[in-house]
Amino acid sequence: MTLAHADDIRFLRRSIELGLEARAAGNHPFGALLVDAAGHVLIEAGNDFSHQKGPGHAETIVAREAAMLYEPDFLETCTLYTAFEPCAMCAGSTYWANVGTLVYGMTEKRLAQLTGANEENLTMDLPCRAVFEAGQRKTIVRGPFPELESEIAKSHEGFW
């Protein structure tokens, strides 16, 4: 069973909300969540820059927790949602956790336009698909979702 486009939009919006919660807590405005094949939310996390600094990305936090809590075969049926295309670290963490599908709303290139040369978010020009394609296991990627771009960009207004 796969989740429909409407479910992708709903979970991406939840990742935006998690990013806003992270922002309100003094962190960068990023959030991510892990959803099983039946549509149950298993793990949610916001960015944790205030404690973990650069490696405190929401997607990596979710992937690490998922790997500790669930078996690889189960994680292969799960989906990680995040408003922004994951960086190389987050894509790698998702891959190594064995999460089978990744869904993102806005590209990393677009994020770079929003953050500029801010030293706390020096984006890389390395699409997550390239990271996954370098692996030996297939990871399904869906994104970007242009219909969410204005909502996602708004969550970063005035931050960077």
PDB file of C-alpha atoms in Angstrom:
ATOM      1  CA  MET A   1       0.000   0.000   0.000  1.00  0.00           C
ATOM      2  CA  THR A   2       1.405   3.404  -0.943  1.00  0.00           C
ATOM      3  CA  LEU A   3       0.358   6.768   0.340  1.00  0.00           C
ATOM      4  CA  ALA A   4      -1.529   9.032  -2.038  1.00  0.00           C
ATOM      5  CA  HIS A   5      -0.452  12.488  -3.201  1.00  0.00           C
ATOM      6  CA  ALA A   6      -2.883  14.077  -0.711  1.00  0.00           C
ATOM      7  CA  ASP A   7      -1.170  12.190   2.116  1.00  0.00           C
ATOM      8  CA  ASP A   8       2.233  13.395   0.878  1.00  0.00           C
ATOM      9  CA  ILE A   9       0.957  16.979   1.031  1.00  0.00           C
ATOM     10  CA  ARG A  10      -0.504  16.455   4.521  1.00  0.00           C
ATOM     11  CA  PHE A  11       2.736  15.002   5.901  1.00  0.00           C
ATOM     12  CA  LEU A  12       4.860  17.660   4.194  1.00  0.00           C
ATOM     13  CA  ARG A  13       2.704  20.301   5.875  1.00  0.00           C
ATOM     14  CA  ARG A  14       3.351  18.565   9.186  1.00  0.00           C
ATOM     15  CA  SER A  15       7.098  18.823   8.495  1.00  0.00           C
ATOM     16  CA  ILE A  16       6.629  22.576   7.994  1.00  0.00           C
ATOM     17  CA  GLU A  17       4.839  22.757  11.362  1.00  0.00           C
ATOM     18  CA  LEU A  18       7.662  20.837  13.030  1.00  0.00           C
ATOM     19  CA  GLY A  19      10.117  23.310  11.515  1.00  0.00           C
ATOM     20  CA  LEU A  20       8.141  26.223  12.930  1.00  0.00           C
ATOM     21  CA  GLU A  21       8.139  24.509  16.348  1.00  0.00           C
ATOM     22  CA  ALA A  22      11.917  24.101  16.095  1.00  0.00           C
ATOM     23  CA  ARG A  23      12.238  27.762  15.166  1.00  0.00           C
ATOM     24  CA  ALA A  24      10.124  28.803  18.164  1.00  0.00           C
ATOM     25  CA  ALA A  25      12.468  26.742  20.364  1.00  0.00           C
ATOM     26  CA  GLY A  26      15.504  28.666  19.076  1.00  0.00           C
ATOM     27  CA  ASN A  27      16.605  26.269  16.350  1.00  0.00           C
ATOM     28  CA  HIS A  28      16.669  26.366  12.570  1.00  0.00           C
ATOM     29  CA  PRO A  29      13.210  26.064  10.956  1.00  0.00           C
ATOM     30  CA  PHE A  30      13.392  22.471   9.721  1.00  0.00           C
ATOM     31  CA  GLY A  31      11.313  19.444  10.661  1.00  0.00           C
ATOM     32  CA  ALA A  32      10.955  15.837   9.571  1.00  0.00           C
ATOM     33  CA  LEU A  33       8.798  12.836  10.313  1.00  0.00           C
ATOM     34  CA  LEU A  34       8.738   9.119   9.644  1.00  0.00           C
ATOM     35  CA  VAL A  35       5.490   7.494   8.522  1.00  0.00           C
ATOM     36  CA  ASP A  36       4.741   3.791   8.118  1.00  0.00           C
ATOM     37  CA  ALA A  37       2.997   2.265   5.099  1.00  0.00           C
ATOM     38  CA  ALA A  38      -0.402   2.517   6.821  1.00  0.00           C
ATOM     39  CA  GLY A  39       0.038   6.268   7.357  1.00  0.00           C
ATOM     40  CA  HIS A  40       0.884   6.205  11.065  1.00  0.00           C
ATOM     41  CA  VAL A  41       3.383   8.807  12.234  1.00  0.00           C
ATOM     42  CA  LEU A  42       6.186   6.961  14.037  1.00  0.00           C
ATOM     43  CA  ILE A  43       8.771   9.669  14.754  1.00  0.00           C
ATOM     44  CA  GLU A  44       8.814  13.454  14.550  1.00  0.00           C
ATOM     45  CA  ALA A  45      11.736  15.817  15.072  1.00  0.00           C
ATOM     46  CA  GLY A  46      12.719  19.393  14.586  1.00  0.00           C
ATOM     47  CA  ASN A  47      16.172  20.773  13.955  1.00  0.00           C
ATOM     48  CA  ASP A  48      18.387  20.797  17.054  1.00  0.00           C
ATOM     49  CA  PHE A  49      21.066  23.322  16.121  1.00  0.00           C
ATOM     50  CA  SER A  50      21.108  24.755  19.643  1.00  0.00           C
ATOM     51  CA  HIS A  51      22.503  21.478  21.046  1.00  0.00           C
ATOM     52  CA  GLN A  52      23.897  19.460  18.158  1.00  0.00           C
ATOM     53  CA  LYS A  53      25.059  22.370  15.951  1.00  0.00           C
ATOM     54  CA  GLY A  54      25.536  21.522  12.251  1.00  0.00           C
ATOM     55  CA  PRO A  55      24.763  17.794  12.476  1.00  0.00           C
ATOM     56  CA  GLY A  56      21.480  18.484  14.311  1.00  0.00           C
ATOM     57  CA  HIS A  57      19.358  18.281  11.170  1.00  0.00           C
ATOM     58  CA  ALA A  58      15.806  16.996  11.682  1.00  0.00           C
ATOM     59  CA  GLU A  59      16.108  14.304   8.998  1.00  0.00           C
ATOM     60  CA  THR A  60      19.266  12.862  10.537  1.00  0.00           C
ATOM     61  CA  ILE A  61      17.678  12.881  13.993  1.00  0.00           C
ATOM     62  CA  VAL A  62      14.664  10.965  12.634  1.00  0.00           C
ATOM     63  CA  ALA A  63      16.838   8.490  10.705  1.00  0.00           C
ATOM     64  CA  ARG A  64      19.056   7.756  13.725  1.00  0.00           C
ATOM     65  CA  GLU A  65      16.070   7.203  16.011  1.00  0.00           C
ATOM     66  CA  ALA A  66      14.362   5.024  13.398  1.00  0.00           C
ATOM     67  CA  ALA A  67      17.451   2.826  13.065  1.00  0.00           C
ATOM     68  CA  MET A  68      17.516   2.326  16.831  1.00  0.00           C
ATOM     69  CA  LEU A  69      13.799   1.523  17.140  1.00  0.00           C
ATOM     70  CA  TYR A  70      12.905  -0.518  14.058  1.00  0.00           C
ATOM     71  CA  GLU A  71      14.223  -3.369  11.953  1.00  0.00           C
ATOM     72  CA  PRO A  72      15.643  -2.590   8.485  1.00  0.00           C
ATOM     73  CA  ASP A  73      12.958  -4.628   6.672  1.00  0.00           C
ATOM     74  CA  PHE A  74      10.238  -2.557   8.323  1.00  0.00           C
ATOM     75  CA  LEU A  75      12.004   0.744   7.644  1.00  0.00           C
ATOM     76  CA  GLU A  76      12.232  -0.152   3.986  1.00  0.00           C
ATOM     77  CA  THR A  77       8.414   0.186   3.901  1.00  0.00           C
ATOM     78  CA  CYS A  78       8.453   3.596   5.637  1.00  0.00           C
ATOM     79  CA  THR A  79       8.621   7.163   4.329  1.00  0.00           C
ATOM     80  CA  LEU A  80      10.601  10.097   5.682  1.00  0.00           C
ATOM     81  CA  TYR A  81       8.962  13.482   5.037  1.00  0.00           C
ATOM     82  CA  THR A  82      10.752  16.811   5.080  1.00  0.00           C
ATOM     83  CA  ALA A  83       9.902  20.246   3.700  1.00  0.00           C
ATOM     84  CA  PHE A  84      13.339  20.643   2.093  1.00  0.00           C
ATOM     85  CA  GLU A  85      15.398  18.294  -0.006  1.00  0.00           C
ATOM     86  CA  PRO A  86      17.833  16.614   2.384  1.00  0.00           C
ATOM     87  CA  CYS A  87      21.488  17.543   2.350  1.00  0.00           C
ATOM     88  CA  ALA A  88      24.107  14.872   1.699  1.00  0.00           C
ATOM     89  CA  MET A  89      24.371  14.068   5.434  1.00  0.00           C
ATOM     90  CA  CYS A  90      20.613  13.649   5.827  1.00  0.00           C
ATOM     91  CA  ALA A  91      20.253  11.640   2.626  1.00  0.00           C
ATOM     92  CA  GLY A  92      23.104   9.404   3.776  1.00  0.00           C
ATOM     93  CA  SER A  93      21.511   8.949   7.197  1.00  0.00           C
ATOM     94  CA  THR A  94      18.191   8.075   5.562  1.00  0.00           C
ATOM     95  CA  TYR A  95      19.959   5.562   3.328  1.00  0.00           C
ATOM     96  CA  TRP A  96      21.923   3.953   6.173  1.00  0.00           C
ATOM     97  CA  ALA A  97      18.794   3.703   8.332  1.00  0.00           C
ATOM     98  CA  ASN A  98      17.220   1.750   5.438  1.00  0.00           C
ATOM     99  CA  VAL A  99      14.223   4.077   5.057  1.00  0.00           C
ATOM    100  CA  GLY A 100      12.681   3.076   1.728  1.00  0.00           C
ATOM    101  CA  THR A 101      11.108   6.342   0.591  1.00  0.00           C
ATOM    102  CA  LEU A 102      11.920  10.008   1.014  1.00  0.00           C
ATOM    103  CA  VAL A 103       9.480  12.830   0.184  1.00  0.00           C
ATOM    104  CA  TYR A 104      10.508  16.483   0.139  1.00  0.00           C
ATOM    105  CA  GLY A 105       8.737  19.711  -0.726  1.00  0.00           C
ATOM    106  CA  MET A 106      11.368  22.178  -1.975  1.00  0.00           C
ATOM    107  CA  THR A 107      14.780  21.665  -3.583  1.00  0.00           C
ATOM    108  CA  GLU A 108      18.076  22.291  -1.854  1.00  0.00           C
ATOM    109  CA  LYS A 109      18.923  24.766  -4.622  1.00  0.00           C
ATOM    110  CA  ARG A 110      15.863  26.810  -3.650  1.00  0.00           C
ATOM    111  CA  LEU A 111      16.869  26.569   0.018  1.00  0.00           C
ATOM    112  CA  ALA A 112      20.272  28.005  -0.911  1.00  0.00           C
ATOM    113  CA  GLN A 113      18.471  31.019  -2.378  1.00  0.00           C
ATOM    114  CA  LEU A 114      16.568  31.494   0.894  1.00  0.00           C
ATOM    115  CA  THR A 115      19.556  31.098   3.224  1.00  0.00           C
ATOM    116  CA  GLY A 116      22.228  32.767   1.112  1.00  0.00           C
ATOM    117  CA  ALA A 117      25.716  32.525   2.556  1.00  0.00           C
ATOM    118  CA  ASN A 118      24.552  32.175   6.154  1.00  0.00           C
ATOM    119  CA  GLU A 119      27.376  30.347   7.919  1.00  0.00           C
ATOM    120  CA  GLU A 120      24.889  28.221   9.883  1.00  0.00           C
ATOM    121  CA  ASN A 121      23.415  26.742   6.695  1.00  0.00           C
ATOM    122  CA  LEU A 122      25.983  26.587   3.929  1.00  0.00           C
ATOM    123  CA  THR A 123      24.005  24.358   1.587  1.00  0.00           C
ATOM    124  CA  MET A 124      25.723  21.909  -0.728  1.00  0.00           C
ATOM    125  CA  ASP A 125      24.958  21.608  -4.416  1.00  0.00           C
ATOM    126  CA  LEU A 126      24.418  17.856  -4.249  1.00  0.00           C
ATOM    127  CA  PRO A 127      20.902  16.590  -4.966  1.00  0.00           C
ATOM    128  CA  CYS A 128      19.697  13.831  -2.653  1.00  0.00           C
ATOM    129  CA  ARG A 129      18.938  11.656  -5.661  1.00  0.00           C
ATOM    130  CA  ALA A 130      22.667  11.640  -6.473  1.00  0.00           C
ATOM    131  CA  VAL A 131      23.460  10.451  -2.938  1.00  0.00           C
ATOM    132  CA  PHE A 132      20.857   7.681  -3.146  1.00  0.00           C
ATOM    133  CA  GLU A 133      21.929   6.633  -6.645  1.00  0.00           C
ATOM    134  CA  ALA A 134      25.452   6.095  -5.307  1.00  0.00           C
ATOM    135  CA  GLY A 135      24.114   3.441  -2.932  1.00  0.00           C
ATOM    136  CA  GLN A 136      23.565  -0.256  -3.523  1.00  0.00           C
ATOM    137  CA  ARG A 137      19.958  -0.182  -2.336  1.00  0.00           C
ATOM    138  CA  LYS A 138      17.119   1.656  -4.061  1.00  0.00           C
ATOM    139  CA  THR A 139      15.578   4.599  -2.217  1.00  0.00           C
ATOM    140  CA  ILE A 140      12.407   6.037  -3.733  1.00  0.00           C
ATOM    141  CA  VAL A 141      12.348   9.856  -3.871  1.00  0.00           C
ATOM    142  CA  ARG A 142       9.298  12.037  -4.473  1.00  0.00           C
ATOM    143  CA  GLY A 143       9.664  15.786  -4.744  1.00  0.00           C
ATOM    144  CA  PRO A 144       9.704  18.665  -5.140  1.00  0.00           C
ATOM    145  CA  PHE A 145       6.077  19.761  -4.675  1.00  0.00           C
ATOM    146  CA  PRO A 146       5.800  23.216  -6.313  1.00  0.00           C
ATOM    147  CA  GLU A 147       2.304  23.705  -4.902  1.00  0.00           C
ATOM    148  CA  LEU A 148       3.853  23.940  -1.409  1.00  0.00           C
ATOM    149  CA  GLU A 149       6.784  26.218  -2.241  1.00  0.00           C
ATOM    150  CA  SER A 150       5.205  29.441  -0.936  1.00  0.00           C
ATOM    151  CA  GLU A 151       4.169  27.763   2.345  1.00  0.00           C
ATOM    152  CA  ILE A 152       7.619  26.307   2.839  1.00  0.00           C
ATOM    153  CA  ALA A 153       9.418  29.563   1.977  1.00  0.00           C
ATOM    154  CA  LYS A 154       7.159  31.487   4.366  1.00  0.00           C
ATOM    155  CA  SER A 155       8.317  29.291   7.271  1.00  0.00           C
ATOM    156  CA  HIS A 156      11.832  30.709   6.747  1.00  0.00           C
ATOM    157  CA  GLU A 157      10.908  34.370   6.263  1.00  0.00           C
ATOM    158  CA  GLY A 158      12.962  36.629   8.504  1.00  0.00           C
ATOM    159  CA  PHE A 159      15.066  33.782   9.880  1.00  0.00           C
ATOM    160  CA  TRP A 160      18.210  33.863   7.749  1.00  0.00           C
TER     161      TRP A 160
END
